Amino acid sequence: NFMLTQPHSVSGSPGKTVTISCTRSSGNIASTYVQWHQQRPGSAPTNVIYEDNRRPFGVPDRFSGSLVSSSNSASLTISGLKTEDEADYYCQSYDNVNHLWVFGGGTKLTVL
Amino acid sequence: EVQLVESGGGLVKPGASLRLSCAVSGITFGSYSMNWVRQAPGKGLEWVSSISASSSNIYYGDSVKGRFTVSRDNAKSLLYLQMHSLRAEDTAVYYCARELLSFDYWGQGTLVTVSS
């Protein structure tokens, strides 16, 4: 089984840009899609990125996803930060050898 | 409007059993794989189990394998999680989620507390 490692926390000021990384421990990050979920305090998660870089309907284009092959990682970038973006963010990918879903440990985004 | 509503959570003693339900509306339930995901208090998300649309493919996370059983009733648009031999470390909010390219719809969760 592989693991997905995220930074515990990141922060940014309103209007600025932050990037959250998600590093895969083994196997190629590009071998299965990466998803990103946002979880505001006291709420259920909501999907903000699927298939590495696609946004569900209704998610603003301030949210973007990408893969960084050199570090075997995925990234979630949020531009034009708003206070409403303050939340926990989780990356997710599929282990198609063992047939299980893997979540990263989550990153707490603080908008200062 | 798509809705996923979990129920069945509560306070149980270690070793007890509990069955969770997830009622789904607003989609053709029988066309999609479904998943259970849990979140211990103050912790991150942990995938628990998945079941394919026809129930032909079922998978579990290592921490629940052999103790939990997932099932579904497509005629009633219901997803279930039967939990046996519950442990303190199973204490969590349990979410059901539809799987379509991602986990695109989530319920609000039901809290399971395992404590003596």
Tab-separated table of N, CA and C in Angstrom, chain A residues 15-101:
chain	number	residue	atom	x	y	z
A	15	GLY	N	-6.519	37.160	-0.774
A	15	GLY	CA	-6.061	37.625	-2.072
A	15	GLY	C	-4.795	36.948	-2.561
A	16	LYS	N	-4.086	36.277	-1.677
A	16	LYS	CA	-2.842	35.608	-2.058
A	16	LYS	C	-3.102	34.200	-2.570
A	17	THR	N	-2.009	33.505	-2.891
A	17	THR	CA	-2.077	32.154	-3.439
A	17	THR	C	-1.343	31.181	-2.518
A	18	VAL	N	-1.955	30.020	-2.289
A	18	VAL	CA	-1.296	28.968	-1.528
A	18	VAL	C	-1.326	27.677	-2.329
A	19	THR	N	-0.365	26.821	-2.043
A	19	THR	CA	-0.295	25.506	-2.680
A	19	THR	C	-0.131	24.456	-1.603
A	20	ILE	N	-0.923	23.399	-1.716
A	20	ILE	CA	-0.861	22.268	-0.790
A	20	ILE	C	-0.338	21.067	-1.561
A	21	SER	N	0.661	20.417	-1.025
A	21	SER	CA	1.257	19.267	-1.708
A	21	SER	C	0.729	17.956	-1.145
A	22	CYS	N	0.856	16.929	-1.943
A	22	CYS	CA	0.406	15.574	-1.585
A	22	CYS	C	1.389	14.602	-2.242
A	23	THR	N	2.268	14.025	-1.447
A	23	THR	CA	3.349	13.202	-1.980
A	23	THR	C	3.040	11.720	-1.817
A	24	ARG	N	3.162	11.002	-2.918
A	24	ARG	CA	2.897	9.555	-2.902
A	24	ARG	C	4.171	8.824	-2.533
A	25	SER	N	4.042	7.862	-1.595
A	25	SER	CA	5.227	7.206	-1.043
A	25	SER	C	5.851	6.174	-1.969
A	26	SER	N	5.026	5.523	-2.773
A	26	SER	CA	5.555	4.516	-3.702
A	26	SER	C	4.629	4.427	-4.900
A	27	GLY	N	5.179	4.017	-6.010
A	27	GLY	CA	4.396	3.996	-7.237
A	27	GLY	C	4.282	5.390	-7.814
A	28	ASN	N	3.954	5.444	-9.073
A	28	ASN	CA	3.886	6.710	-9.806
A	28	ASN	C	2.620	7.487	-9.469
A	29	ILE	N	2.773	8.748	-9.100
A	29	ILE	CA	1.628	9.589	-8.764
A	29	ILE	C	0.639	9.668	-9.912
A	30	ALA	N	1.136	9.515	-11.129
A	30	ALA	CA	0.273	9.636	-12.302
A	30	ALA	C	-0.441	8.329	-12.655
A	31	SER	N	-0.188	7.277	-11.925
A	31	SER	CA	-0.767	5.978	-12.280
A	31	SER	C	-2.258	5.888	-11.964
A	32	THR	N	-2.705	6.610	-10.965
A	32	THR	CA	-4.143	6.704	-10.684
A	32	THR	C	-4.465	8.157	-10.341
A	33	TYR	N	-5.684	8.544	-10.658
A	33	TYR	CA	-6.072	9.943	-10.478
A	33	TYR	C	-6.016	10.374	-9.011
A	34	VAL	N	-5.806	11.672	-8.833
A	34	VAL	CA	-5.816	12.283	-7.508
A	34	VAL	C	-7.043	13.185	-7.391
A	35	GLN	N	-7.689	13.067	-6.269
A	35	GLN	CA	-8.834	13.926	-5.955
A	35	GLN	C	-8.464	14.804	-4.761
A	36	TRP	N	-9.162	15.916	-4.635
A	36	TRP	CA	-9.009	16.801	-3.476
A	36	TRP	C	-10.385	17.114	-2.903
A	37	HIS	N	-10.454	17.093	-1.575
A	37	HIS	CA	-11.696	17.385	-0.889
A	37	HIS	C	-11.463	18.489	0.135
A	38	GLN	N	-12.454	19.353	0.266
A	38	GLN	CA	-12.442	20.436	1.248
A	38	GLN	C	-13.396	20.068	2.377
A	39	GLN	N	-12.983	20.287	3.610
A	39	GLN	CA	-13.862	20.059	4.743
A	39	GLN	C	-13.812	21.259	5.681
A	40	ARG	N	-14.886	22.014	5.654
A	40	ARG	CA	-14.990	23.141	6.583
A	40	ARG	C	-15.357	22.618	7.974
A	41	PRO	N	-15.027	23.372	9.023
A	41	PRO	CA	-15.309	22.909	10.393
A	41	PRO	C	-16.773	22.551	10.587
A	42	GLY	N	-16.986	21.364	11.132
A	42	GLY	CA	-18.334	20.921	11.439
A	42	GLY	C	-19.148	20.446	10.260
A	43	SER	N	-18.515	20.342	9.096
A	43	SER	CA	-19.240	19.946	7.884
A	43	SER	C	-18.641	18.691	7.263
A	44	ALA	N	-19.419	18.092	6.374
A	44	ALA	CA	-18.921	16.950	5.616
A	44	ALA	C	-17.949	17.440	4.540
A	45	PRO	N	-17.088	16.560	4.068
A	45	PRO	CA	-16.195	16.933	2.958
A	45	PRO	C	-16.980	17.228	1.689
A	46	THR	N	-16.399	18.051	0.830
A	46	THR	CA	-16.927	18.282	-0.511
A	46	THR	C	-15.766	18.193	-1.496
A	47	ASN	N	-16.032	17.661	-2.660
A	47	ASN	CA	-15.007	17.469	-3.669
A	47	ASN	C	-14.712	18.781	-4.387
A	48	VAL	N	-13.450	19.156	-4.477
A	48	VAL	CA	-13.093	20.383	-5.193
A	48	VAL	C	-12.256	20.119	-6.454
A	49	ILE	N	-11.586	18.979	-6.508
A	49	ILE	CA	-10.820	18.597	-7.699
A	49	ILE	C	-10.966	17.091	-7.894
A	50	TYR	N	-11.204	16.673	-9.133
A	50	TYR	CA	-11.186	15.245	-9.449
A	50	TYR	C	-10.334	15.015	-10.688
A	51	GLU	N	-9.912	13.786	-10.873
A	51	GLU	CA	-9.053	13.420	-12.014
A	51	GLU	C	-7.883	14.391	-12.158
A	52	ASP	N	-7.179	14.602	-11.091
A	52	ASP	CA	-5.949	15.408	-11.013
A	52	ASP	C	-6.190	16.913	-11.097
A	53	ASN	N	-7.012	17.342	-12.051
A	53	ASN	CA	-7.073	18.783	-12.321
A	53	ASN	C	-8.439	19.278	-12.796
A	54	ARG	N	-9.471	18.483	-12.625
A	54	ARG	CA	-10.788	18.888	-13.100
A	54	ARG	C	-11.633	19.385	-11.927
A	55	ARG	N	-12.377	20.432	-12.183
A	55	ARG	CA	-13.227	21.021	-11.146
A	55	ARG	C	-14.671	20.603	-11.310
A	56	PRO	N	-15.295	20.144	-10.226
A	56	PRO	CA	-16.745	19.880	-10.300
A	56	PRO	C	-17.500	21.169	-10.574
A	57	PHE	N	-18.700	21.002	-11.090
A	57	PHE	CA	-19.552	22.150	-11.341
A	57	PHE	C	-19.752	22.931	-10.045
A	58	GLY	N	-19.571	24.238	-10.133
A	58	GLY	CA	-19.792	25.086	-8.974
A	58	GLY	C	-18.541	25.426	-8.188
A	59	VAL	N	-17.452	24.707	-8.427
A	59	VAL	CA	-16.188	25.033	-7.750
A	59	VAL	C	-15.504	26.160	-8.533
A	60	PRO	N	-15.154	27.242	-7.882
A	60	PRO	CA	-14.566	28.381	-8.617
A	60	PRO	C	-13.209	28.041	-9.220
A	61	ASP	N	-12.868	28.755	-10.289
A	61	ASP	CA	-11.606	28.465	-10.970
A	61	ASP	C	-10.402	28.969	-10.188
A	62	ARG	N	-10.616	29.487	-8.997
A	62	ARG	CA	-9.501	29.811	-8.102
A	62	ARG	C	-8.829	28.527	-7.606
A	63	PHE	N	-9.544	27.417	-7.722
A	63	PHE	CA	-9.015	26.116	-7.297
A	63	PHE	C	-8.468	25.387	-8.519
A	64	SER	N	-7.229	24.926	-8.420
A	64	SER	CA	-6.651	24.155	-9.520
A	64	SER	C	-5.783	23.029	-8.971
A	65	GLY	N	-5.716	21.953	-9.742
A	65	GLY	CA	-4.916	20.803	-9.350
A	65	GLY	C	-3.889	20.472	-10.408
A	66	SER	N	-2.793	19.885	-9.969
A	66	SER	CA	-1.747	19.498	-10.912
A	66	SER	C	-0.921	18.369	-10.330
A	67	LEU	N	-0.112	17.745	-11.196
A	67	LEU	CA	0.843	16.729	-10.762
A	67	LEU	C	2.255	17.277	-10.931
A	68	VAL	N	3.138	16.923	-10.027
A	68	VAL	CA	4.538	17.320	-10.094
A	68	VAL	C	5.363	16.042	-10.122
A	69	SER	N	5.720	15.596	-11.320
A	69	SER	CA	6.364	14.286	-11.468
A	69	SER	C	7.727	14.228	-10.777
A	70	SER	N	8.420	15.346	-10.747
A	70	SER	CA	9.765	15.351	-10.167
A	70	SER	C	9.756	14.993	-8.690
A	71	SER	N	8.666	15.291	-8.015
A	71	SER	CA	8.555	14.986	-6.582
A	71	SER	C	7.508	13.920	-6.314
A	72	ASN	N	7.007	13.312	-7.382
A	72	ASN	CA	5.962	12.278	-7.263
A	72	ASN	C	4.810	12.759	-6.383
A	73	SER	N	4.348	13.948	-6.683
A	73	SER	CA	3.317	14.543	-5.845
A	73	SER	C	2.234	15.212	-6.681
A	74	ALA	N	1.150	15.508	-6.013
A	74	ALA	CA	0.070	16.305	-6.575
A	74	ALA	C	-0.006	17.605	-5.781
A	75	SER	N	-0.564	18.609	-6.420
A	75	SER	CA	-0.689	19.905	-5.751
A	75	SER	C	-2.078	20.485	-5.947
A	76	LEU	N	-2.566	21.113	-4.896
A	76	LEU	CA	-3.793	21.894	-4.965
A	76	LEU	C	-3.394	23.348	-4.760
A	77	THR	N	-3.725	24.187	-5.720
A	77	THR	CA	-3.420	25.608	-5.635
A	77	THR	C	-4.702	26.394	-5.528
A	78	ILE	N	-4.745	27.272	-4.553
A	78	ILE	CA	-5.902	28.148	-4.359
A	78	ILE	C	-5.417	29.579	-4.500
A	79	SER	N	-5.932	30.274	-5.490
A	79	SER	CA	-5.529	31.664	-5.722
A	79	SER	C	-6.616	32.607	-5.243
A	80	GLY	N	-6.277	33.884	-5.083
A	80	GLY	CA	-7.263	34.855	-4.628
A	80	GLY	C	-7.940	34.412	-3.338
A	81	LEU	N	-7.135	34.026	-2.352
A	81	LEU	CA	-7.666	33.451	-1.115
A	81	LEU	C	-8.783	34.283	-0.509
A	82	LYS	N	-9.792	33.559	-0.037
A	82	LYS	CA	-10.903	34.180	0.683
A	82	LYS	C	-11.010	33.536	2.058
A	83	THR	N	-11.597	34.237	2.994
A	83	THR	CA	-11.727	33.689	4.343
A	83	THR	C	-12.548	32.400	4.328
A	84	GLU	N	-13.464	32.285	3.371
A	84	GLU	CA	-14.305	31.086	3.288
A	84	GLU	C	-13.512	29.862	2.836
A	85	ASP	N	-12.282	30.057	2.354
A	85	ASP	CA	-11.440	28.927	1.948
A	85	ASP	C	-10.789	28.250	3.155
A	86	GLU	N	-10.904	28.882	4.312
A	86	GLU	CA	-10.295	28.295	5.516
A	86	GLU	C	-10.998	26.966	5.825
A	87	ALA	N	-10.217	25.893	5.794
A	87	ALA	CA	-10.765	24.542	5.900
A	87	ALA	C	-9.620	23.542	5.940
A	88	ASP	N	-10.001	22.276	6.129
A	88	ASP	CA	-9.048	21.182	5.960
A	88	ASP	C	-9.179	20.651	4.538
A	89	TYR	N	-8.045	20.305	3.947
A	89	TYR	CA	-8.033	19.791	2.580
A	89	TYR	C	-7.363	18.422	2.565
A	90	TYR	N	-8.011	17.483	1.880
A	90	TYR	CA	-7.517	16.110	1.823
A	90	TYR	C	-7.303	15.688	0.370
A	91	CYS	N	-6.154	15.096	0.095
A	91	CYS	CA	-5.973	14.466	-1.203
A	91	CYS	C	-6.380	12.987	-1.076
A	92	GLN	N	-6.668	12.396	-2.213
A	92	GLN	CA	-7.169	11.015	-2.252
A	92	GLN	C	-6.749	10.380	-3.559
A	93	SER	N	-6.374	9.116	-3.511
A	93	SER	CA	-6.062	8.395	-4.735
A	93	SER	C	-6.392	6.923	-4.534
A	94	TYR	N	-6.399	6.181	-5.629
A	94	TYR	CA	-6.834	4.786	-5.594
A	94	TYR	C	-5.641	3.842	-5.734
A	95	ASP	N	-5.579	2.872	-4.875
A	95	ASP	CA	-4.576	1.804	-4.963
A	95	ASP	C	-5.213	0.675	-5.766
A	96	ASN	N	-4.903	0.629	-7.052
A	96	ASN	CA	-5.579	-0.331	-7.910
A	96	ASN	C	-4.973	-1.734	-7.850
A	97	VAL	N	-3.931	-1.895	-7.067
A	97	VAL	CA	-3.382	-3.242	-6.837
A	97	VAL	C	-4.135	-3.914	-5.681
A	98	ASN	N	-4.333	-3.149	-4.629
A	98	ASN	CA	-4.998	-3.682	-3.440
A	98	ASN	C	-6.469	-3.319	-3.357
A	99	HIS	N	-6.962	-2.581	-4.347
A	99	HIS	CA	-8.379	-2.204	-4.429
A	99	HIS	C	-8.822	-1.443	-3.189
A	100	LEU	N	-8.123	-0.378	-2.884
A	100	LEU	CA	-8.540	0.439	-1.759
A	100	LEU	C	-8.248	1.910	-2.047
A	101	TRP	N	-9.009	2.750	-1.390
A	101	TRP	CA	-8.822	4.190	-1.509
A	101	TRP	C	-7.889	4.671	-0.403
